[in-house]
CSV table of C-alpha atoms in Angstrom, one decimal:
chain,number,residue,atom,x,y,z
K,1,UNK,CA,91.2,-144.9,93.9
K,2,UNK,CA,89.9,-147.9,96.0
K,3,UNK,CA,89.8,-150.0,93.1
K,4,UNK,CA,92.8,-149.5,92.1
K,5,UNK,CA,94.5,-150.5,95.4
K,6,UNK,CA,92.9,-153.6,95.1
K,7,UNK,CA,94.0,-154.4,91.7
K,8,UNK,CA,96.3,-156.9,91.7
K,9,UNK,CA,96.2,-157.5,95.2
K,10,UNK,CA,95.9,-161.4,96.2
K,11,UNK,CA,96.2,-160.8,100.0
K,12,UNK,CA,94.9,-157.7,102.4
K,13,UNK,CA,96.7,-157.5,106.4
K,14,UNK,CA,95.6,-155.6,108.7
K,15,UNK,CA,97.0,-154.8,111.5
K,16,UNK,CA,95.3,-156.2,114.8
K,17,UNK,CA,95.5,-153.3,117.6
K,18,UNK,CA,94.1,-149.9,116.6
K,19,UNK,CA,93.4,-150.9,112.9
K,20,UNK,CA,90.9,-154.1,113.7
K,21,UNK,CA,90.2,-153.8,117.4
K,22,UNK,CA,89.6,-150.8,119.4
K,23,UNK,CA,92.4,-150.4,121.9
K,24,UNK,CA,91.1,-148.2,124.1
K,25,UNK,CA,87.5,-150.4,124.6
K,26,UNK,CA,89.6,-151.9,127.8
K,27,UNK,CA,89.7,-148.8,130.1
K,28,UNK,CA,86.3,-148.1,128.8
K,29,UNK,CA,84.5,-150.8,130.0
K,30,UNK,CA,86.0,-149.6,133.1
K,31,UNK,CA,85.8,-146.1,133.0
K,32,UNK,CA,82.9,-145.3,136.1
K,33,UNK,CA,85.4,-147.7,138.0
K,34,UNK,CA,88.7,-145.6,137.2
K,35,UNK,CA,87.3,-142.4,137.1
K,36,UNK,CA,88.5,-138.8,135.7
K,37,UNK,CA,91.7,-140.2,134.5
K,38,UNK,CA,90.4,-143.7,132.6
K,39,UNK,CA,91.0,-141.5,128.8
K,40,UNK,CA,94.6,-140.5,130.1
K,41,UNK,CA,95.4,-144.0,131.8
K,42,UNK,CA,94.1,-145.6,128.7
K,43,UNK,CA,96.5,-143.6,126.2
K,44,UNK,CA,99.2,-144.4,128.6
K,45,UNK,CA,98.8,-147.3,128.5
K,46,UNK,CA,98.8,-147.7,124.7
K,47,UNK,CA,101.9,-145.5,124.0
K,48,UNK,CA,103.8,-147.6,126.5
K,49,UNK,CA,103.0,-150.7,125.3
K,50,UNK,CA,104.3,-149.4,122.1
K,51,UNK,CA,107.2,-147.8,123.4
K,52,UNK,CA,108.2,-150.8,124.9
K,53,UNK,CA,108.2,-152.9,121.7
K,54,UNK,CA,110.3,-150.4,120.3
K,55,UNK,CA,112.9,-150.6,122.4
K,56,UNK,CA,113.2,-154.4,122.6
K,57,UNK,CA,112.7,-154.7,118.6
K,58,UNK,CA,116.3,-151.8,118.6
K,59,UNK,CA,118.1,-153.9,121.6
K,60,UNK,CA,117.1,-157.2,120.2
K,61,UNK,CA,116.0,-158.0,123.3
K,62,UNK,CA,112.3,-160.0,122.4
K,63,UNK,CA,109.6,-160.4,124.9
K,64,UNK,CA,106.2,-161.4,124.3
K,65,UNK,CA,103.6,-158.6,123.3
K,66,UNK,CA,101.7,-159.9,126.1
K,67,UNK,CA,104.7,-159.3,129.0
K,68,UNK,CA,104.7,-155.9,127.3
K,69,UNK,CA,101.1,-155.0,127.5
K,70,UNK,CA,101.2,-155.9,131.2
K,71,UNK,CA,104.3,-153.6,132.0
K,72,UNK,CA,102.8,-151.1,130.3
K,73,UNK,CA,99.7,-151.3,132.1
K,74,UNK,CA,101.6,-151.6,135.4
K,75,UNK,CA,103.5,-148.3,134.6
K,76,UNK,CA,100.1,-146.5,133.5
K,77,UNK,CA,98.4,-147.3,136.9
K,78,UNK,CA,101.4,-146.0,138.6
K,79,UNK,CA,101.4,-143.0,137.1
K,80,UNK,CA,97.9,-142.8,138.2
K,81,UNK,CA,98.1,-143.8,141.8
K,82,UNK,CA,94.6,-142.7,142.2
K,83,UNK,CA,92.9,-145.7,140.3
K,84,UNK,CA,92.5,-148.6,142.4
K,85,UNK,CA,95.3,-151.4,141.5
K,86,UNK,CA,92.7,-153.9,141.7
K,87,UNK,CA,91.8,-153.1,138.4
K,88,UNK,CA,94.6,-154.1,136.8
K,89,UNK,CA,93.3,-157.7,136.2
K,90,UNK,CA,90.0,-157.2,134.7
K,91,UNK,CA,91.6,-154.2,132.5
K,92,UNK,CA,93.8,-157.4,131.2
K,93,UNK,CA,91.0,-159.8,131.1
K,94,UNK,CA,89.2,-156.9,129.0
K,95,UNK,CA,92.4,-156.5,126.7
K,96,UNK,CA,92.0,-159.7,125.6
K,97,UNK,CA,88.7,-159.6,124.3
K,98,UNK,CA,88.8,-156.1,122.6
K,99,UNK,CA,85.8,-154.8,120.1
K,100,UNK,CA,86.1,-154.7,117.2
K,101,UNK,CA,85.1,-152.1,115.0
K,102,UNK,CA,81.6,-152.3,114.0
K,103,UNK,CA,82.7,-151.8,109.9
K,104,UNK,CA,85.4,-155.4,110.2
K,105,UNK,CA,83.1,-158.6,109.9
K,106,UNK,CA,81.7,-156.9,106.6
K,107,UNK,CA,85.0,-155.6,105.1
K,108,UNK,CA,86.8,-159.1,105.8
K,109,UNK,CA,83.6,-160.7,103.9
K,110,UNK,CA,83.1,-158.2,101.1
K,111,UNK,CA,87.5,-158.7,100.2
K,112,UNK,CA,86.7,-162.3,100.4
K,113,UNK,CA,83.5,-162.5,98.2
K,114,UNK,CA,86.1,-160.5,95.7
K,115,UNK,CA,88.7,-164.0,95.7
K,116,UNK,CA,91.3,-161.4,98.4
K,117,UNK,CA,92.7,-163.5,100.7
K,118,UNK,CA,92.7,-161.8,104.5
K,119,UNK,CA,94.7,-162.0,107.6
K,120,UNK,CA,95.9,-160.6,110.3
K,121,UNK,CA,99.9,-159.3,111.1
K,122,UNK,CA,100.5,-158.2,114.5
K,123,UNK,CA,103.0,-157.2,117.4
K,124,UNK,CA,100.8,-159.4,119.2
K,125,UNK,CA,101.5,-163.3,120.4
K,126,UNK,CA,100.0,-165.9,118.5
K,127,UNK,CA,98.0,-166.7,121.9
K,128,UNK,CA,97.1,-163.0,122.5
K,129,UNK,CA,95.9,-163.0,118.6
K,130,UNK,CA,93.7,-166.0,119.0
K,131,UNK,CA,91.9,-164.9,122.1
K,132,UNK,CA,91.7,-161.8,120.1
K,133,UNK,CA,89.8,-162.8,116.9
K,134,UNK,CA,87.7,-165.4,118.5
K,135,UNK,CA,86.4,-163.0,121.1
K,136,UNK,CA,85.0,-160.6,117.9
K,137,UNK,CA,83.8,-164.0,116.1
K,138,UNK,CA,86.5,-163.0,113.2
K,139,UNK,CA,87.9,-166.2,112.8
K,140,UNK,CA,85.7,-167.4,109.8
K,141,UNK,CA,86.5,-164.4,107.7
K,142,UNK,CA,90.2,-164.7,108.0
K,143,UNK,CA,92.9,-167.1,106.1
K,144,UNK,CA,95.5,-166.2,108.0
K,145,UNK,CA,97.3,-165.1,111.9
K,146,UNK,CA,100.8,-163.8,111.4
K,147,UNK,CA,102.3,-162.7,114.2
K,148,UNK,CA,106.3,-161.2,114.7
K,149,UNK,CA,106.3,-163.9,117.4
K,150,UNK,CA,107.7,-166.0,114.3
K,151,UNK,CA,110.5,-163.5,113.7
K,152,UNK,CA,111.2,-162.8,117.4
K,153,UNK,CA,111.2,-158.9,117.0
K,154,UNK,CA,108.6,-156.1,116.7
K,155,UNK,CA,107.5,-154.0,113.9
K,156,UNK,CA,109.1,-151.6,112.4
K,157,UNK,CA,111.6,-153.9,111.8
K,158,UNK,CA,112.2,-155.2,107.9
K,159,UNK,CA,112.4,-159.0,109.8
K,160,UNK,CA,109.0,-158.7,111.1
K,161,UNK,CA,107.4,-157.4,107.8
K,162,UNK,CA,109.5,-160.1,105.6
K,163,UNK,CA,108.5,-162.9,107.6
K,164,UNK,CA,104.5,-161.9,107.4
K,165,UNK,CA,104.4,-161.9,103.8
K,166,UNK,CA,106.4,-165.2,103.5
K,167,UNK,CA,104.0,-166.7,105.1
K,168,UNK,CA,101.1,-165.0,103.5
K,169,UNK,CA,102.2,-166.9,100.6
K,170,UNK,CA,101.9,-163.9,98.4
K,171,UNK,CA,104.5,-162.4,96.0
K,172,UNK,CA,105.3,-158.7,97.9
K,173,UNK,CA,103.9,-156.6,95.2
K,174,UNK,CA,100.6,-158.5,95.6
K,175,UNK,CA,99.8,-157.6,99.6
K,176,UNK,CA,98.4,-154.8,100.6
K,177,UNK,CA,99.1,-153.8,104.1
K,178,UNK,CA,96.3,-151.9,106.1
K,179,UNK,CA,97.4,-150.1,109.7
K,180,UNK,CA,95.7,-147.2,111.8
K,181,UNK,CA,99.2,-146.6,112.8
K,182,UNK,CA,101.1,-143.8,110.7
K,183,UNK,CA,104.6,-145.4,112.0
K,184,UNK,CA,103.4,-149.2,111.5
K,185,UNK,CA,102.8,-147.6,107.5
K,186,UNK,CA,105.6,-145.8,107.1
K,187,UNK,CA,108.2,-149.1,108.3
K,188,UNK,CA,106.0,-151.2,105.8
K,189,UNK,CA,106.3,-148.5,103.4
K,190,UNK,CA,110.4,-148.4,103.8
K,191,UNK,CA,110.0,-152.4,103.4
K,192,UNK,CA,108.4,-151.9,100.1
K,193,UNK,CA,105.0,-153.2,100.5
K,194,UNK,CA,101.6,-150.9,99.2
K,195,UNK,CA,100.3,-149.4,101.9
K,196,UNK,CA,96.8,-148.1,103.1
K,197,UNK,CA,96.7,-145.6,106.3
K,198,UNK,CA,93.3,-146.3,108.4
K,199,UNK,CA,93.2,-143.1,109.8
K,200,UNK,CA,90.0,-143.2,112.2
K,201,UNK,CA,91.6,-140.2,113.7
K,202,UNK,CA,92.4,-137.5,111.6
K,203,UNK,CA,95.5,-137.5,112.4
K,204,UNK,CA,98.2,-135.3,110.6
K,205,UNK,CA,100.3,-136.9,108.1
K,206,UNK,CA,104.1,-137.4,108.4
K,207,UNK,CA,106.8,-139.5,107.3
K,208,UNK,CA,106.4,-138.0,104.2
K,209,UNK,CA,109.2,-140.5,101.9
K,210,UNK,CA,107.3,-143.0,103.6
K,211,UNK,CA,103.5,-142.5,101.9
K,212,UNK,CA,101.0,-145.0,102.0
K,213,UNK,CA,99.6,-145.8,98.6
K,214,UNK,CA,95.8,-144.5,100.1
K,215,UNK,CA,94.7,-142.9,103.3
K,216,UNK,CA,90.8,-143.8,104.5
K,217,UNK,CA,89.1,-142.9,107.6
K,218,UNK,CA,87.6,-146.4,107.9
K,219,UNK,CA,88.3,-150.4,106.8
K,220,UNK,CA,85.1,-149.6,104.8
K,221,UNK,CA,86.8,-147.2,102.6
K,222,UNK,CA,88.4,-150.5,101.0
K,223,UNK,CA,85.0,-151.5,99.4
K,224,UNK,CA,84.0,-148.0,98.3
């Protein structure tokens, strides 16, 4: 099955946050520092930072992933009052430099010894995506840094997902388009692009009219 998503695929994206770098590595690093809650503030944190997109990508309202990962994190330790607010500026300093997972450097390498060209297409900034990839010493195995900055919205948006692949430089039906996030795949889906869910989770499927063209538990799956 894995060969055949990557027949006739010129160009692989991944998405950054959840699909190449571990989210949640931030509040861990901290975690003896927050305490019982550092798992709950953590996917608080996460699911309003993504909230948050959402609603500026429907009001047309655009502010930089960046402003949004900070309000986010603001709301989380308010909801927490119990974690000490002087942690919010090493849990920042830590979400810029987020691990990757351990299986990237040698999935970005094996698509490339194969002639696929890789990048990245995020809700993150150009300067958040930067930090990002040269923190995990990524930056030689990728061609390209596409993020919705360009298109001044958020994915799921079709703007966000048309302006990636135009400047992939790849025809549409030769990109395939790798996210952890089931909603991330279902909006890329709807745009018309193949699809492969990284779903390091588990998670249930949904979305159903909206299927991704594979489903792996890992990047590694890709090379299997």
């Amino acid at each position: 099955m894995t060969q055949a998503l990557l027949d006739g695929t010129d160009c692989v994206l991944f998405d950054a946050y959840g699909t190449l770098f571990d989210v949640h590595a931030a509040v861990q690093r901290h975690a003896a520092a927050i305490g019982p809650d550092a798992a709950h503030l953590s996917e608080v944190w996460r699911n309003k930072q993504l909230e948050y997109s959402w609603i500026r990508a429907l009001s047309g309202r655009y502010r930089s992933f960046w402003a949004l990962t900070e309000e986010a994190l603001d709301y989380a330790l308010a909801l927490h009052p119990t974690v000490d607010p002087a942690l919010r500026e090493p849990l920042l300093d830590a979400y810029r430099d987020l691990d990757a997972y351990p299986e990237v450097p040698g999935v970005l390498r094996g698509l490339r010894a194969r002639g696929i060209r890789t990048g990245v297409f995020s809700n993150g900034n150009a300067a958040m995506l930067e930090r990002a990839v040269a923190s995990a010493g990524l930056g030689p195995h990728l061609d390209a840094l596409l993020s919705v900055e360009a298109a001044q919205t958020f994915k799921t948006a079709p703007a966000a997902y048309a302006d990636a692949v135009a400047r992939a430089g790849a025809a549409r039906e030769r990109v395939l388009f790798c996210s952890s996030n089931r909603w991330d795949i279902a909006g890329a889906a709807a745009f018309g692009l193949r699809c492969a869910w990284i779903n390091r989770r588990g998670l249930p499927d949904e979305y159903a009219d909206l299927a991704p063209a594979a489903v792996l538990g890992s990047l590694d799956g890709l090379l299997a």
